[in-house]
mmCIF file of C-alpha atoms in Angstrom:
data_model
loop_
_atom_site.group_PDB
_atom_site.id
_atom_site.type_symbol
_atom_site.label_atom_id
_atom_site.label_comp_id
_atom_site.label_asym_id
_atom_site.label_seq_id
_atom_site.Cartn_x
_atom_site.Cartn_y
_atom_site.Cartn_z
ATOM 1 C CA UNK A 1417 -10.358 -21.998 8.663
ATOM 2 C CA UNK A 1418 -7.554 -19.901 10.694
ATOM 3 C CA UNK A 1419 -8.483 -17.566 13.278
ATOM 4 C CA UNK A 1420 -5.610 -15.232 13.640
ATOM 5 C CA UNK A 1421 -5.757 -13.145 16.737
ATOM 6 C CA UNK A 1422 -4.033 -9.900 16.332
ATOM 7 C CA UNK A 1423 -3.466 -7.324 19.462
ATOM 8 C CA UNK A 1424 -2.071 -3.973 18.805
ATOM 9 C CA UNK A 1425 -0.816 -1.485 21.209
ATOM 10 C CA UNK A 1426 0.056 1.737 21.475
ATOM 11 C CA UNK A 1427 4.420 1.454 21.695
ATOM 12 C CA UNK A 1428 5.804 1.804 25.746
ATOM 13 C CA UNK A 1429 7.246 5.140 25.188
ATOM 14 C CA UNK A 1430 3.898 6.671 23.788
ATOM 15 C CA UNK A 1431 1.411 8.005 26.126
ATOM 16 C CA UNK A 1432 -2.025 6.150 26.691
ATOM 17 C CA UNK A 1433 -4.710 8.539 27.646
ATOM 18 C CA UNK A 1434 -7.224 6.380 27.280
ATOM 19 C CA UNK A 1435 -4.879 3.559 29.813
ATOM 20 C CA UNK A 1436 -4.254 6.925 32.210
ATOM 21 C CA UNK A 1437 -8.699 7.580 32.495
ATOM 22 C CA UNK A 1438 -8.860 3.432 33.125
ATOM 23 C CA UNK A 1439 -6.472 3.442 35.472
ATOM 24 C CA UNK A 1440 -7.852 6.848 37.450
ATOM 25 C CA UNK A 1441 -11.424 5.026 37.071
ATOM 26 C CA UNK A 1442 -10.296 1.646 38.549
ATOM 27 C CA UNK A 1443 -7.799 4.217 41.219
ATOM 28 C CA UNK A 1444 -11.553 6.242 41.783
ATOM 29 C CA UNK A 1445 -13.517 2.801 42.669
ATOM 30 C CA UNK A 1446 -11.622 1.839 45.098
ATOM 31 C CA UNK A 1447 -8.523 -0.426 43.519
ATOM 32 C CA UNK A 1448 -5.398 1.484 44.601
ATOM 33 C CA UNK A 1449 -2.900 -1.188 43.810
ATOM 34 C CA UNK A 1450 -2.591 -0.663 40.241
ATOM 35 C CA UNK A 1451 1.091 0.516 38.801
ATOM 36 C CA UNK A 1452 -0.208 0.696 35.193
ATOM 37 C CA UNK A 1453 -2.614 0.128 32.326
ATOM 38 C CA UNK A 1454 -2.587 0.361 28.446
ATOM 39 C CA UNK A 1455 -5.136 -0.199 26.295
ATOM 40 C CA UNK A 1456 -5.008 -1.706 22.785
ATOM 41 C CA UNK A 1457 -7.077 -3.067 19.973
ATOM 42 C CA UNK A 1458 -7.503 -6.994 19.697
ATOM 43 C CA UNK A 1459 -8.850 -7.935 16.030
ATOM 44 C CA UNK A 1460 -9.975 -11.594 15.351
ATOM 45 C CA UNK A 1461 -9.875 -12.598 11.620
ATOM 46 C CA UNK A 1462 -11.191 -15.799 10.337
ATOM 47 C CA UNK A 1463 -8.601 -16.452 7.853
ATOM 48 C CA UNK A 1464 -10.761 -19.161 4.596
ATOM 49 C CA UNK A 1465 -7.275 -20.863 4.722
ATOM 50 C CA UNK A 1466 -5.480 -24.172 6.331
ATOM 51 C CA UNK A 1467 -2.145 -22.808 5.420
ATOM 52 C CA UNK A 1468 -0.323 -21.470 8.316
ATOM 53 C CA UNK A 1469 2.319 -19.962 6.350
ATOM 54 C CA UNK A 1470 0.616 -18.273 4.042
ATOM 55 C CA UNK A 1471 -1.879 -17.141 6.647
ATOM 56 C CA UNK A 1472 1.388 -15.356 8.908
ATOM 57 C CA UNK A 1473 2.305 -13.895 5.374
ATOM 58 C CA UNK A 1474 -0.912 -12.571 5.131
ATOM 59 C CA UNK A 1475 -1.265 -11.299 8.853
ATOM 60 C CA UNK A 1476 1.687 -9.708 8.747
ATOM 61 C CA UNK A 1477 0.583 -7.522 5.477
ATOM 62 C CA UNK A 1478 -2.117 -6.439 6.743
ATOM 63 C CA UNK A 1479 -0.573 -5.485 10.716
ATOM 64 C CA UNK A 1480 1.300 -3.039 7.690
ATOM 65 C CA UNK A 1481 -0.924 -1.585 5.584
ATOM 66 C CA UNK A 1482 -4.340 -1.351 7.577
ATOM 67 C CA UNK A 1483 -4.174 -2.974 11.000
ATOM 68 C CA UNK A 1484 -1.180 -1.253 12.632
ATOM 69 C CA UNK A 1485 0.370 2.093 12.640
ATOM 70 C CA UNK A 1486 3.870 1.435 12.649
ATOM 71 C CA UNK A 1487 4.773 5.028 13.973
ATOM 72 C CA UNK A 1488 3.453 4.793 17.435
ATOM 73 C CA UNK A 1489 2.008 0.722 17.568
ATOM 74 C CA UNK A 1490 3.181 -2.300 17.902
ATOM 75 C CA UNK A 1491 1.773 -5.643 17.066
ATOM 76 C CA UNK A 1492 1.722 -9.121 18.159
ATOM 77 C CA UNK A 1493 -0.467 -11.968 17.013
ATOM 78 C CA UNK A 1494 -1.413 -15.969 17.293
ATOM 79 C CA UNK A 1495 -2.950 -18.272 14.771
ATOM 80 C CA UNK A 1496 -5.090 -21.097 15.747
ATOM 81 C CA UNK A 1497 -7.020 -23.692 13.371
ATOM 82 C CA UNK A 1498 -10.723 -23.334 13.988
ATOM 83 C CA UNK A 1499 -12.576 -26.291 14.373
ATOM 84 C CA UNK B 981 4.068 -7.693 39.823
ATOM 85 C CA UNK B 982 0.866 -9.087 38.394
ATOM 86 C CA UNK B 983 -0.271 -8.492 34.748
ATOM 87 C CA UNK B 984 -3.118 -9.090 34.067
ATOM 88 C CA UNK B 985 -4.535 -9.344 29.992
ATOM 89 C CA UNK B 986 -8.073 -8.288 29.385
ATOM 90 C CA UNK B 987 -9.894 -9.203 26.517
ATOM 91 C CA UNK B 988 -13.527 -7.285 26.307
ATOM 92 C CA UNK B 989 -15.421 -8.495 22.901
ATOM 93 C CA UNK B 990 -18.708 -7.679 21.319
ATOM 94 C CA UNK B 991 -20.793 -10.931 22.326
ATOM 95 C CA UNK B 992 -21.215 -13.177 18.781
ATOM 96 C CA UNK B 993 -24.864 -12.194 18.508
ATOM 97 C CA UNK B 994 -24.302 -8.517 18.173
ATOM 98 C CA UNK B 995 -23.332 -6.685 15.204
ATOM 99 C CA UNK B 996 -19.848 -5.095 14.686
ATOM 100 C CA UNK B 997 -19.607 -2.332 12.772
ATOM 101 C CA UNK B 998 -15.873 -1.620 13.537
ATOM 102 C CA UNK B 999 -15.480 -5.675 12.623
ATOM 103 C CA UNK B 1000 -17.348 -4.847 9.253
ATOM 104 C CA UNK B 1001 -15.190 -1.735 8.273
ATOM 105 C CA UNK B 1002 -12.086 -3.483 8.903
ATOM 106 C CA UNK B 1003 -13.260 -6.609 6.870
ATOM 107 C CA UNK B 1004 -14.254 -3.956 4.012
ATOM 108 C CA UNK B 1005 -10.877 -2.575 4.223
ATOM 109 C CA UNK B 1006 -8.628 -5.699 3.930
ATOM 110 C CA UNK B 1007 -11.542 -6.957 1.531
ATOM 111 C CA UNK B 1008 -10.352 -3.663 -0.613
ATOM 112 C CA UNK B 1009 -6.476 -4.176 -0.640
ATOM 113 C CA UNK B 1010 -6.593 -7.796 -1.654
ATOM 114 C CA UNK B 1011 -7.515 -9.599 1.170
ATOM 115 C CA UNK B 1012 -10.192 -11.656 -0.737
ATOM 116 C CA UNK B 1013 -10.327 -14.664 1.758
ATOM 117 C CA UNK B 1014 -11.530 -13.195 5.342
ATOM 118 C CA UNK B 1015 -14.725 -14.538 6.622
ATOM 119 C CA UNK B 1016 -15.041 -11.910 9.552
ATOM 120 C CA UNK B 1017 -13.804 -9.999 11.529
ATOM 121 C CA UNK B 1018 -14.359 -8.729 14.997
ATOM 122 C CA UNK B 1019 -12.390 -5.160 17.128
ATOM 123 C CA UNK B 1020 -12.275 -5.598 20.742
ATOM 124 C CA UNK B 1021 -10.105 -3.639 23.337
ATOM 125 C CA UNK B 1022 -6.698 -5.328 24.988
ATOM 126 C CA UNK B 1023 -6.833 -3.832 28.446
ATOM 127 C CA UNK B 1024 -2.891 -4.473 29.801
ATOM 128 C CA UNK B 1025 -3.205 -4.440 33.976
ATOM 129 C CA UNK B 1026 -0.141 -4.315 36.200
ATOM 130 C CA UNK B 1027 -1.428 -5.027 39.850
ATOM 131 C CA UNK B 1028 0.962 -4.176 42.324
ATOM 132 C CA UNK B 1029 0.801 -7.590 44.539
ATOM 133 C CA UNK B 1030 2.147 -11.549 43.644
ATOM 134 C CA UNK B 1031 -1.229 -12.928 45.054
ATOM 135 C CA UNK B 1032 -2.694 -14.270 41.956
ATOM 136 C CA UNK B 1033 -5.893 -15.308 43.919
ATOM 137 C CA UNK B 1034 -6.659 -11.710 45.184
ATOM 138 C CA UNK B 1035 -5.673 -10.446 42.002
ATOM 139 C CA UNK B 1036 -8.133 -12.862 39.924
ATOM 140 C CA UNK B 1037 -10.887 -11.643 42.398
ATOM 141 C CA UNK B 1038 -9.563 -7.895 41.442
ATOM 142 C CA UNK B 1039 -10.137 -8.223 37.466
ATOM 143 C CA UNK B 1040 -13.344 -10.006 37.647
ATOM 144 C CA UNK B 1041 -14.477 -7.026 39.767
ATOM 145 C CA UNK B 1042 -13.100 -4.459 37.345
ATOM 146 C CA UNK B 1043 -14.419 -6.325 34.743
ATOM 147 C CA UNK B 1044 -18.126 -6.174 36.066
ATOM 148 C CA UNK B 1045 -17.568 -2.584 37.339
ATOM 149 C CA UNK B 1046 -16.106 -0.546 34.687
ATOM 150 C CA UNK B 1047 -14.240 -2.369 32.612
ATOM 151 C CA UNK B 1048 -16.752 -4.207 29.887
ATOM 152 C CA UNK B 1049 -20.296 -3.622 29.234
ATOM 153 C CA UNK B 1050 -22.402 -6.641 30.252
ATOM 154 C CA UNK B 1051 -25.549 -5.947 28.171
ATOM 155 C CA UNK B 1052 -23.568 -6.521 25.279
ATOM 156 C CA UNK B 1053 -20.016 -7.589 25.963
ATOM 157 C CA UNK B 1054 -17.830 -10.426 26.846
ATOM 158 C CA UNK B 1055 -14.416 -10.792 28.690
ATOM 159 C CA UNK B 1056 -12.022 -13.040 29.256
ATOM 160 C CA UNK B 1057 -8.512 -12.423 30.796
ATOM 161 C CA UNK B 1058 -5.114 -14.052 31.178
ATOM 162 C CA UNK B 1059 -2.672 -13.804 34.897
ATOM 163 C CA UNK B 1060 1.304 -13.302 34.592
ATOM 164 C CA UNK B 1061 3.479 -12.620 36.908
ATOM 165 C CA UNK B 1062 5.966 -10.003 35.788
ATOM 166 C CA UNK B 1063 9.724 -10.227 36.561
#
């Protein structure tokens, strides 16, 4: 079994209201020290599959066609072997 | 510059709709081999300071006070420093 870990964010030149009301909440309890935040989706998958390769093939199909939209995301992932 | 990566999950025990829907979705473009799938939210921090000690104090405050949902959420986070 593969667990593929798959974090998706909105891309650095696209506004994050939903980063901008975290960071005013966090700026509104009292931490001032904060430059920035962003928030993203993380998606865990348990992949039925001990072949790496084939499981980044697969990942990476569907970052494209469900997981991701590639007009204002980008995407970065791991894969691990679960135990 | 300090960034700081939060992960906030649904805890294992509690049902994931969001999870479910994606599952269904890969499940219906051909993705026949995914046992599950959980959604959580990537929170991306930049704390304006280089003291990693404060700063790990900082997110597990943030953390308790607005950033996850105890009853029925987890966290876990990662420290960089940025260059």
């Amino acid at each position: 079994m593969i667990k593929a870990s798959v974090t998706v964010m909105l891309k650095k030149a696209i506004f994050d209201p939903q980063g901008m009301a975290v960071k005013h909440g966090l700026d509104s309890i009292g931490f001032k020290n904060i430059d920035d935040v962003r928030v993203g989706r993380q998606i865990i998958i348990q992949i039925d599959s001990n072949d790496f390769g084939h499981a980044e093939e697969e990942v990476k199909e569907m970052c494209d066609k469900l997981l991701a939209n590639p007009v204002v995301e980008s995407w970065s992932h791991t894969l691990e072997l679960m135990q």
